[in-house]
Amino acid sequence: MAIPILLLVPNTDHLDKFLGATWICIASYTKSPWSLWIWTSDIKNAGTDATIFFQIYGDKGKSDEMKLDNNSDNFETGQTDKFMIELPDLGTFYKLRIWHEKRNPFAGWHLNKSTDLTSTVGYDSIIQHLNDGRKNCKEFEDFLKERAIIEEKYGKELINLSKKKPCGQTELNTLKRSLDVFKQQIDNVGQGHIQLAQTLREEAKKMEEFREKQKLHRKKIELIMEAIHKNRNLQYKKTMEAKRLYEQRCRDKDEAEQAVHRNANVVTQKQQEKLFLKLAQAKSSLEDSDRSYQQSVTTLEKIREEWQKEHVKACEFFETQECERINYFRNALWLHVNQLSQDCVQNDEKYEEIRQSLELCSIEKDIDFFVNLRKTGSLAPAPVVYENYYNTQRNPTPVRSPVPVPVSRRAPLPTPTSAPGEPDYATVDGYSLIHH
């Protein structure tokens, strides 16, 4: 049967009001025995002579109000008090209410902490934190994979766009060359995104390998600690059973002694012999139970020392692992951002090639190129003259048509103007700038 574990987080408030606390329950059974240890602070006047009560709340209900008393002078300054209590199945504990009666001038009490030897709350918190860290690494790994899918899809769509979608296919001369550079560089940008996707997948794979490596190393330590916790809890249970038996034997021996004294002058000799025999048997049983209880405590202390030693080693190992994880995670994130920045820089270099090709685009050359390519001659068509039908028949001498006049070149090309709000470009030290 698993031993339930109870933890009260230290609180430094005077208990003249309810104390907020955190409780963790490993296992809970109907009327299960619990070992509750309470530390009273060692500051001046921390102890109390008042009667202490407590009540536990779980997700299945709450316990009765119970008085803490183990037949000794409890809750003195710097003192540790140990209690065995039985609780019904309350489910997972989430609150402790603890208070005193405040019926005398010395009722004030300063509680330090309350805990249990079998508690693994601290260890469980570390394991949970490590599991959360591993989960965070897995989430970043999945993020990289999803980003890789997006980058690859975007890259492929850019390549398809540059190859299959018409874009100024009938342009001529310098602007056509700029458009060719434009489409080629868009294709290159798409290739860059596909390459980035592959790089992200490689980084995600490295993160996965790092996670699995840490998990494998951590598993060895966890198995050792689980075995130690199990052994400690079993011995603790045996010790508590030995203690209960020892206390019962003490009560039996006290009752036997009281019976002898009470009946010393009122019973027969034979009855007295029976009483003395019963007392002797009670003392013998007490000695056996006392010896067994002491042996159990000694064994438990050895196990506790071994557990504490292994616990420290495990914590040091887990701390080293967590330092490595945070460092690896931080560097992976830093590298990812650098890769994105590098991709942006490379893309801008490709776009700069497009801008440089556009700087070589000449409006005058493109127009002259079109004129030379499609020209039909250098003379304008001759004018059509009037010819009188009748005069022509009467006078066979034809009238000469005027000689065509060569077409002269027009004035310089007009300077293109941009409408208000439209961007224009220029260059500064060979680098293109956009003016808005």
PDB file of N, CA, C and O in Angstrom, residues 53-91:
ATOM      1  N   PHE A  53      -5.861  22.768  16.404  1.00  0.00           N
ATOM      2  CA  PHE A  53      -6.795  21.996  15.572  1.00  0.00           C
ATOM      3  C   PHE A  53      -6.401  22.167  14.099  1.00  0.00           C
ATOM      4  O   PHE A  53      -5.764  23.157  13.718  1.00  0.00           O
ATOM      5  N   PHE A  54      -6.794  21.197  13.301  1.00  0.00           N
ATOM      6  CA  PHE A  54      -6.554  21.343  11.862  1.00  0.00           C
ATOM      7  C   PHE A  54      -7.639  20.607  11.086  1.00  0.00           C
ATOM      8  O   PHE A  54      -8.338  19.733  11.607  1.00  0.00           O
ATOM      9  N   GLN A  55      -7.734  20.975   9.825  1.00  0.00           N
ATOM     10  CA  GLN A  55      -8.721  20.388   8.910  1.00  0.00           C
ATOM     11  C   GLN A  55      -8.128  20.402   7.510  1.00  0.00           C
ATOM     12  O   GLN A  55      -7.493  21.387   7.110  1.00  0.00           O
ATOM     13  N   ILE A  56      -8.312  19.321   6.772  1.00  0.00           N
ATOM     14  CA  ILE A  56      -7.737  19.177   5.435  1.00  0.00           C
ATOM     15  C   ILE A  56      -8.860  19.158   4.400  1.00  0.00           C
ATOM     16  O   ILE A  56      -9.892  18.504   4.600  1.00  0.00           O
ATOM     17  N   TYR A  57      -8.621  19.853   3.282  1.00  0.00           N
ATOM     18  CA  TYR A  57      -9.596  19.928   2.199  1.00  0.00           C
ATOM     19  C   TYR A  57      -9.024  19.218   0.964  1.00  0.00           C
ATOM     20  O   TYR A  57      -7.869  19.426   0.594  1.00  0.00           O
ATOM     21  N   GLY A  58      -9.853  18.382   0.340  1.00  0.00           N
ATOM     22  CA  GLY A  58      -9.474  17.720  -0.901  1.00  0.00           C
ATOM     23  C   GLY A  58     -10.559  17.885  -1.938  1.00  0.00           C
ATOM     24  O   GLY A  58     -11.641  18.406  -1.648  1.00  0.00           O
ATOM     25  N   ASP A  59     -10.268  17.437  -3.174  1.00  0.00           N
ATOM     26  CA  ASP A  59     -11.270  17.620  -4.223  1.00  0.00           C
ATOM     27  C   ASP A  59     -12.465  16.682  -4.075  1.00  0.00           C
ATOM     28  O   ASP A  59     -13.427  16.772  -4.830  1.00  0.00           O
ATOM     29  N   LYS A  60     -12.406  15.754  -3.079  1.00  0.00           N
ATOM     30  CA  LYS A  60     -13.544  14.870  -2.810  1.00  0.00           C
ATOM     31  C   LYS A  60     -14.256  15.221  -1.510  1.00  0.00           C
ATOM     32  O   LYS A  60     -15.166  14.501  -1.101  1.00  0.00           O
ATOM     33  N   GLY A  61     -13.810  16.276  -0.861  1.00  0.00           N
ATOM     34  CA  GLY A  61     -14.445  16.656   0.393  1.00  0.00           C
ATOM     35  C   GLY A  61     -13.428  17.175   1.378  1.00  0.00           C
ATOM     36  O   GLY A  61     -12.292  17.497   1.020  1.00  0.00           O
ATOM     37  N   LYS A  62     -13.832  17.253   2.635  1.00  0.00           N
ATOM     38  CA  LYS A  62     -12.942  17.748   3.675  1.00  0.00           C
ATOM     39  C   LYS A  62     -13.023  16.832   4.882  1.00  0.00           C
ATOM     40  O   LYS A  62     -14.023  16.125   5.109  1.00  0.00           O
ATOM     41  N   SER A  63     -11.959  16.852   5.677  1.00  0.00           N
ATOM     42  CA  SER A  63     -11.911  16.008   6.871  1.00  0.00           C
ATOM     43  C   SER A  63     -12.681  16.682   8.003  1.00  0.00           C
ATOM     44  O   SER A  63     -13.069  17.852   7.916  1.00  0.00           O
ATOM     45  N   ASP A  64     -12.871  15.935   9.097  1.00  0.00           N
ATOM     46  CA  ASP A  64     -13.430  16.544  10.301  1.00  0.00           C
ATOM     47  C   ASP A  64     -12.390  17.460  10.933  1.00  0.00           C
ATOM     48  O   ASP A  64     -11.191  17.361  10.645  1.00  0.00           O
ATOM     49  N   GLU A  65     -12.838  18.340  11.793  1.00  0.00           N
ATOM     50  CA  GLU A  65     -11.895  19.144  12.554  1.00  0.00           C
ATOM     51  C   GLU A  65     -11.232  18.243  13.590  1.00  0.00           C
ATOM     52  O   GLU A  65     -11.908  17.601  14.398  1.00  0.00           O
ATOM     53  N   MET A  66      -9.902  18.164  13.559  1.00  0.00           N
ATOM     54  CA  MET A  66      -9.175  17.237  14.425  1.00  0.00           C
ATOM     55  C   MET A  66      -8.226  17.990  15.333  1.00  0.00           C
ATOM     56  O   MET A  66      -7.608  18.979  14.921  1.00  0.00           O
ATOM     57  N   LYS A  67      -8.087  17.477  16.560  1.00  0.00           N
ATOM     58  CA  LYS A  67      -7.167  18.065  17.527  1.00  0.00           C
ATOM     59  C   LYS A  67      -5.830  17.343  17.449  1.00  0.00           C
ATOM     60  O   LYS A  67      -5.781  16.101  17.388  1.00  0.00           O
ATOM     61  N   LEU A  68      -4.742  18.108  17.443  1.00  0.00           N
ATOM     62  CA  LEU A  68      -3.406  17.535  17.398  1.00  0.00           C
ATOM     63  C   LEU A  68      -2.895  17.353  18.818  1.00  0.00           C
ATOM     64  O   LEU A  68      -2.668  18.325  19.549  1.00  0.00           O
ATOM     65  N   ASP A  69      -2.711  16.073  19.223  1.00  0.00           N
ATOM     66  CA  ASP A  69      -2.230  15.784  20.568  1.00  0.00           C
ATOM     67  C   ASP A  69      -1.606  14.396  20.568  1.00  0.00           C
ATOM     68  O   ASP A  69      -2.230  13.429  20.125  1.00  0.00           O
ATOM     69  N   ASN A  70      -0.361  14.279  21.042  1.00  0.00           N
ATOM     70  CA  ASN A  70       0.292  12.972  21.122  1.00  0.00           C
ATOM     71  C   ASN A  70       0.794  12.694  22.540  1.00  0.00           C
ATOM     72  O   ASN A  70       1.822  12.045  22.750  1.00  0.00           O
ATOM     73  N   ASN A  71       0.074  13.255  23.515  1.00  0.00           N
ATOM     74  CA  ASN A  71       0.358  12.999  24.932  1.00  0.00           C
ATOM     75  C   ASN A  71       1.734  13.510  25.357  1.00  0.00           C
ATOM     76  O   ASN A  71       2.383  12.930  26.232  1.00  0.00           O
ATOM     77  N   SER A  72       2.219  14.534  24.736  1.00  0.00           N
ATOM     78  CA  SER A  72       3.484  15.149  25.147  1.00  0.00           C
ATOM     79  C   SER A  72       3.311  16.659  25.121  1.00  0.00           C
ATOM     80  O   SER A  72       2.260  17.174  24.708  1.00  0.00           O
ATOM     81  N   ASP A  73       4.334  17.351  25.581  1.00  0.00           N
ATOM     82  CA  ASP A  73       4.266  18.819  25.611  1.00  0.00           C
ATOM     83  C   ASP A  73       4.553  19.337  24.209  1.00  0.00           C
ATOM     84  O   ASP A  73       5.701  19.530  23.823  1.00  0.00           O
ATOM     85  N   ASN A  74       3.522  19.564  23.438  1.00  0.00           N
ATOM     86  CA  ASN A  74       3.660  19.877  22.020  1.00  0.00           C
ATOM     87  C   ASN A  74       3.857  21.366  21.777  1.00  0.00           C
ATOM     88  O   ASN A  74       3.548  22.211  22.611  1.00  0.00           O
ATOM     89  N   PHE A  75       4.388  21.652  20.581  1.00  0.00           N
ATOM     90  CA  PHE A  75       4.435  22.994  20.003  1.00  0.00           C
ATOM     91  C   PHE A  75       5.243  23.978  20.856  1.00  0.00           C
ATOM     92  O   PHE A  75       4.864  25.145  21.015  1.00  0.00           O
ATOM     93  N   GLU A  76       6.377  23.481  21.382  1.00  0.00           N
ATOM     94  CA  GLU A  76       7.297  24.360  22.096  1.00  0.00           C
ATOM     95  C   GLU A  76       8.300  24.955  21.102  1.00  0.00           C
ATOM     96  O   GLU A  76       8.498  24.445  20.007  1.00  0.00           O
ATOM     97  N   THR A  77       8.955  26.043  21.520  1.00  0.00           N
ATOM     98  CA  THR A  77       9.887  26.749  20.645  1.00  0.00           C
ATOM     99  C   THR A  77      10.984  25.815  20.125  1.00  0.00           C
ATOM    100  O   THR A  77      11.633  25.112  20.899  1.00  0.00           O
ATOM    101  N   GLY A  78      11.184  25.817  18.803  1.00  0.00           N
ATOM    102  CA  GLY A  78      12.222  24.996  18.180  1.00  0.00           C
ATOM    103  C   GLY A  78      11.940  23.510  18.205  1.00  0.00           C
ATOM    104  O   GLY A  78      12.833  22.701  17.909  1.00  0.00           O
ATOM    105  N   GLN A  79      10.727  23.117  18.499  1.00  0.00           N
ATOM    106  CA  GLN A  79      10.397  21.688  18.677  1.00  0.00           C
ATOM    107  C   GLN A  79       9.745  21.114  17.428  1.00  0.00           C
ATOM    108  O   GLN A  79       9.043  21.810  16.696  1.00  0.00           O
ATOM    109  N   THR A  80      10.003  19.820  17.207  1.00  0.00           N
ATOM    110  CA  THR A  80       9.353  19.084  16.118  1.00  0.00           C
ATOM    111  C   THR A  80       8.373  18.104  16.732  1.00  0.00           C
ATOM    112  O   THR A  80       8.750  17.271  17.573  1.00  0.00           O
ATOM    113  N   ASP A  81       7.123  18.188  16.355  1.00  0.00           N
ATOM    114  CA  ASP A  81       6.086  17.292  16.866  1.00  0.00           C
ATOM    115  C   ASP A  81       5.614  16.369  15.749  1.00  0.00           C
ATOM    116  O   ASP A  81       5.371  16.809  14.625  1.00  0.00           O
ATOM    117  N   LYS A  82       5.490  15.086  16.092  1.00  0.00           N
ATOM    118  CA  LYS A  82       5.119  14.072  15.103  1.00  0.00           C
ATOM    119  C   LYS A  82       3.796  13.436  15.505  1.00  0.00           C
ATOM    120  O   LYS A  82       3.603  13.059  16.665  1.00  0.00           O
ATOM    121  N   PHE A  83       2.914  13.316  14.528  1.00  0.00           N
ATOM    122  CA  PHE A  83       1.580  12.785  14.782  1.00  0.00           C
ATOM    123  C   PHE A  83       1.247  11.707  13.760  1.00  0.00           C
ATOM    124  O   PHE A  83       1.658  11.797  12.596  1.00  0.00           O
ATOM    125  N   MET A  84       0.519  10.710  14.190  1.00  0.00           N
ATOM    126  CA  MET A  84      -0.069   9.717  13.289  1.00  0.00           C
ATOM    127  C   MET A  84      -1.561   9.987  13.229  1.00  0.00           C
ATOM    128  O   MET A  84      -2.248   9.989  14.255  1.00  0.00           O
ATOM    129  N   ILE A  85      -2.063  10.262  12.045  1.00  0.00           N
ATOM    130  CA  ILE A  85      -3.483  10.572  11.879  1.00  0.00           C
ATOM    131  C   ILE A  85      -4.074   9.663  10.804  1.00  0.00           C
ATOM    132  O   ILE A  85      -3.356   9.121   9.959  1.00  0.00           O
ATOM    133  N   GLU A  86      -5.356   9.484  10.853  1.00  0.00           N
ATOM    134  CA  GLU A  86      -6.064   8.704   9.845  1.00  0.00           C
ATOM    135  C   GLU A  86      -7.057   9.612   9.143  1.00  0.00           C
ATOM    136  O   GLU A  86      -7.788  10.371   9.781  1.00  0.00           O
ATOM    137  N   LEU A  87      -7.075   9.502   7.818  1.00  0.00           N
ATOM    138  CA  LEU A  87      -7.942  10.361   7.016  1.00  0.00           C
ATOM    139  C   LEU A  87      -8.750   9.523   6.045  1.00  0.00           C
ATOM    140  O   LEU A  87      -8.254   8.505   5.540  1.00  0.00           O
ATOM    141  N   PRO A  88      -9.973   9.933   5.759  1.00  0.00           N
ATOM    142  CA  PRO A  88     -10.740   9.263   4.701  1.00  0.00           C
ATOM    143  C   PRO A  88     -10.193   9.650   3.341  1.00  0.00           C
ATOM    144  O   PRO A  88      -9.279  10.464   3.219  1.00  0.00           O
ATOM    145  N   ASP A  89     -10.745   9.061   2.302  1.00  0.00           N
ATOM    146  CA  ASP A  89     -10.323   9.381   0.931  1.00  0.00           C
ATOM    147  C   ASP A  89     -10.863  10.759   0.562  1.00  0.00           C
ATOM    148  O   ASP A  89     -12.043  10.926   0.265  1.00  0.00           O
ATOM    149  N   LEU A  90      -9.961  11.741   0.577  1.00  0.00           N
ATOM    150  CA  LEU A  90     -10.340  13.119   0.242  1.00  0.00           C
ATOM    151  C   LEU A  90      -9.903  13.508  -1.156  1.00  0.00           C
ATOM    152  O   LEU A  90     -10.091  14.641  -1.572  1.00  0.00           O
ATOM    153  N   GLY A  91      -9.306  12.566  -1.890  1.00  0.00           N
ATOM    154  CA  GLY A  91      -8.795  12.897  -3.218  1.00  0.00           C
ATOM    155  C   GLY A  91      -7.504  13.677  -3.106  1.00  0.00           C
ATOM    156  O   GLY A  91      -6.709  13.474  -2.184  1.00  0.00           O
TER     157      GLY A  91
END
